[in-house]
GROMACS .gro file of C-alpha atoms in nm:
model
  159
    1MET     CA    1  -1.512   1.524  -4.491
    2THR     CA    2  -1.846   1.509  -4.665
    3VAL     CA    3  -1.987   1.186  -4.793
    4PRO     CA    4  -2.168   1.211  -5.126
    5HIS     CA    5  -2.539   1.164  -5.089
    6PRO     CA    6  -2.754   1.020  -5.368
    7ASP     CA    7  -2.964   1.333  -5.397
    8GLY     CA    8  -2.652   1.552  -5.414
    9LEU     CA    9  -2.676   1.696  -5.064
   10GLY     CA   10  -2.362   1.667  -4.855
   11VAL     CA   11  -2.403   1.470  -4.535
   12PRO     CA   12  -2.132   1.522  -4.274
   13ASP     CA   13  -1.914   1.229  -4.190
   14ALA     CA   14  -1.944   1.100  -3.833
   15ALA     CA   15  -1.582   1.207  -3.769
   16ASP     CA   16  -1.683   1.570  -3.839
   17LEU     CA   17  -1.947   1.571  -3.566
   18VAL     CA   18  -1.801   1.711  -3.249
   19VAL     CA   19  -1.990   1.651  -2.930
   20PRO     CA   20  -1.870   1.869  -2.646
   21ALA     CA   21  -1.757   1.678  -2.340
   22ARG     CA   22  -1.995   1.701  -2.051
   23ARG     CA   23  -1.847   1.863  -1.746
   24PRO     CA   24  -1.938   1.707  -1.415
   25PRO     CA   25  -2.150   1.925  -1.190
   26LEU     CA   26  -1.942   2.165  -0.982
   27TRP     CA   27  -2.043   1.993  -0.658
   28HIS     CA   28  -1.879   1.670  -0.777
   29GLY     CA   29  -1.556   1.841  -0.883
   30GLN     CA   30  -1.316   2.057  -0.687
   31ALA     CA   31  -1.565   2.299  -0.529
   32PRO     CA   32  -1.628   2.089  -0.216
   33VAL     CA   33  -1.256   2.032  -0.170
   34VAL     CA   34  -1.183   2.404  -0.195
   35ALA     CA   35  -1.468   2.477   0.045
   36VAL     CA   36  -1.351   2.234   0.315
   37VAL     CA   37  -0.988   2.344   0.282
   38ALA     CA   38  -1.098   2.707   0.328
   39LEU     CA   39  -1.317   2.620   0.626
   40GLY     CA   40  -1.045   2.408   0.787
   41GLY     CA   41  -0.780   2.670   0.713
   42GLY     CA   42  -0.987   2.932   0.893
   43ILE     CA   43  -1.022   2.707   1.196
   44GLY     CA   44  -0.651   2.623   1.203
   45ALA     CA   45  -0.543   2.985   1.157
   46ALA     CA   46  -0.778   3.097   1.435
   47ALA     CA   47  -0.627   2.834   1.666
   48ARG     CA   48  -0.275   2.952   1.581
   49TYR     CA   49  -0.376   3.313   1.642
   50GLY     CA   50  -0.522   3.209   1.976
   51ALA     CA   51  -0.191   3.045   2.067
   52SER     CA   52  -0.004   3.364   1.978
   53LEU     CA   53  -0.234   3.564   2.207
   54LEU     CA   54  -0.189   3.318   2.494
   55TRP     CA   55   0.190   3.296   2.456
   56PRO     CA   56   0.314   3.615   2.288
   57THR     CA   57   0.676   3.633   2.171
   58PRO     CA   58   0.867   3.934   2.305
   59THR     CA   59   1.033   4.150   2.040
   60GLY     CA   60   1.370   4.002   1.951
   61GLY     CA   61   1.301   3.690   2.160
   62PHE     CA   62   1.302   3.331   2.047
   63PRO     CA   63   0.962   3.262   1.884
   64TRP     CA   64   0.862   2.972   2.106
   65THR     CA   65   0.492   2.988   2.017
   66THR     CA   66   0.549   2.944   1.644
   67PHE     CA   67   0.812   2.680   1.716
   68TRP     CA   68   0.573   2.470   1.927
   69VAL     CA   69   0.274   2.528   1.699
   70ASN     CA   70   0.475   2.387   1.407
   71ILE     CA   71   0.608   2.092   1.610
   72VAL     CA   72   0.266   2.000   1.748
   73GLY     CA   73   0.104   2.042   1.405
   74CYS     CA   74   0.361   1.811   1.247
   75ALA     CA   75   0.303   1.549   1.516
   76VAL     CA   76  -0.074   1.567   1.470
   77ILE     CA   77  -0.046   1.528   1.094
   78GLY     CA   78   0.175   1.223   1.145
   79VAL     CA   79  -0.088   1.057   1.365
   80PHE     CA   80  -0.369   1.170   1.136
   81MET     CA   81  -0.206   1.017   0.828
   82VAL     CA   82  -0.158   0.684   1.005
   83VAL     CA   83  -0.520   0.685   1.118
   84ILE     CA   84  -0.669   0.764   0.777
   85THR     CA   85  -0.440   0.528   0.586
   86ASP     CA   86  -0.415   0.232   0.825
   87VAL     CA   87  -0.730   0.241   1.038
   88TRP     CA   88  -1.018   0.443   0.902
   89ALA     CA   89  -1.154   0.470   0.550
   90ALA     CA   90  -1.229   0.840   0.577
   91HIS     CA   91  -1.469   1.035   0.357
   92ARG     CA   92  -1.292   1.198   0.063
   93LEU     CA   93  -1.320   1.544   0.221
   94VAL     CA   94  -1.172   1.455   0.562
   95ARG     CA   95  -0.811   1.469   0.447
   96PRO     CA   96  -0.841   1.807   0.269
   97PHE     CA   97  -1.043   1.952   0.558
   98PHE     CA   98  -0.823   1.841   0.844
   99GLY     CA   99  -0.483   1.772   0.688
  100THR     CA  100  -0.462   2.055   0.439
  101GLY     CA  101  -0.710   2.296   0.594
  102VAL     CA  102  -0.695   2.278   0.974
  103LEU     CA  103  -0.334   2.166   1.008
  104GLY     CA  104  -0.219   2.376   0.713
  105GLY     CA  105  -0.378   2.680   0.873
  106PHE     CA  106  -0.248   2.593   1.218
  107THR     CA  107   0.114   2.535   1.122
  108THR     CA  108   0.292   2.837   0.987
  109PHE     CA  109   0.614   2.801   0.802
  110SER     CA  110   0.565   3.142   0.644
  111THR     CA  111   0.566   3.307   0.987
  112TYR     CA  112   0.869   3.093   1.068
  113ALA     CA  113   1.053   3.246   0.771
  114VAL     CA  114   0.947   3.600   0.868
  115GLU     CA  115   1.062   3.545   1.225
  116ILE     CA  116   1.402   3.424   1.107
  117GLU     CA  117   1.433   3.738   0.897
  118ARG     CA  118   1.333   3.955   1.194
  119LEU     CA  119   1.585   3.788   1.424
  120VAL     CA  120   1.865   3.836   1.172
  121GLY     CA  121   1.753   4.196   1.106
  122ALA     CA  122   1.753   4.267   1.481
  123GLY     CA  123   2.120   4.170   1.503
  124ARG     CA  124   2.056   3.816   1.630
  125PRO     CA  125   2.176   3.600   1.339
  126GLY     CA  126   2.285   3.318   1.569
  127THR     CA  127   1.938   3.295   1.720
  128GLY     CA  128   1.782   3.315   1.373
  129LEU     CA  129   1.999   3.032   1.241
  130ALA     CA  130   1.938   2.825   1.555
  131TYR     CA  131   1.563   2.877   1.510
  132LEU     CA  132   1.589   2.782   1.143
  133ALA     CA  133   1.771   2.457   1.218
  134ALA     CA  134   1.582   2.368   1.536
  135THR     CA  135   1.241   2.408   1.375
  136LEU     CA  136   1.335   2.205   1.070
  137LEU     CA  137   1.489   1.922   1.270
  138ALA     CA  138   1.220   1.921   1.539
  139ALA     CA  139   0.937   1.924   1.281
  140LEU     CA  140   1.084   1.629   1.094
  141ALA     CA  141   1.153   1.440   1.416
  142SER     CA  142   0.803   1.521   1.542
  143VAL     CA  143   0.623   1.379   1.241
  144TRP     CA  144   0.850   1.074   1.229
  145LEU     CA  145   0.808   0.997   1.601
  146ALA     CA  146   0.432   1.051   1.582
  147VAL     CA  147   0.399   0.811   1.288
  148ALA     CA  148   0.616   0.551   1.462
  149ALA     CA  149   0.427   0.584   1.791
  150ALA     CA  150   0.086   0.567   1.621
  151ARG     CA  151   0.184   0.254   1.428
  152ARG     CA  152   0.328   0.090   1.741
  153ILE     CA  153   0.010   0.165   1.937
  154LEU     CA  154  -0.203   0.025   1.655
  155ALA     CA  155   0.011  -0.291   1.639
  156VAL     CA  156  -0.028  -0.348   2.013
  157ARG     CA  157  -0.404  -0.290   1.999
  158GLN     CA  158  -0.445  -0.536   1.711
  159ARG     CA  159  -0.284  -0.827   1.898
   0.00000   0.00000   0.00000
């Protein structure tokens, strides 16, 4: 809308002026989060690969390495979450780096799914289903027990 001006020139109404929103600098946005997740993911994936080299799974055998990597990773994330929520006011990049990056790269539920498919495809559906159920139940139990143990230890230490 144009407001009439005494000399006949149209002056834009303040509502017509559009000021573009300022974007925060990239460093203050998601770039550092993406960077620490990528760095942590590389570290976690390298650790998982190292575990697979130390304890290789024979073809058609029960994938114990992936099973234990996932169980240990779930336990560590349980303890980590208790520590950063109940004990330590961590820097904003600690959780994405360690929780999402390192532990996300270390644990491997995609490999878990591929290994189930391989077991079933190799004519071992019972082992594949046992692996499916055992990993799910053990991972949930692992994180729950780790959280409970960490909270109990913290309660004892605070007395």
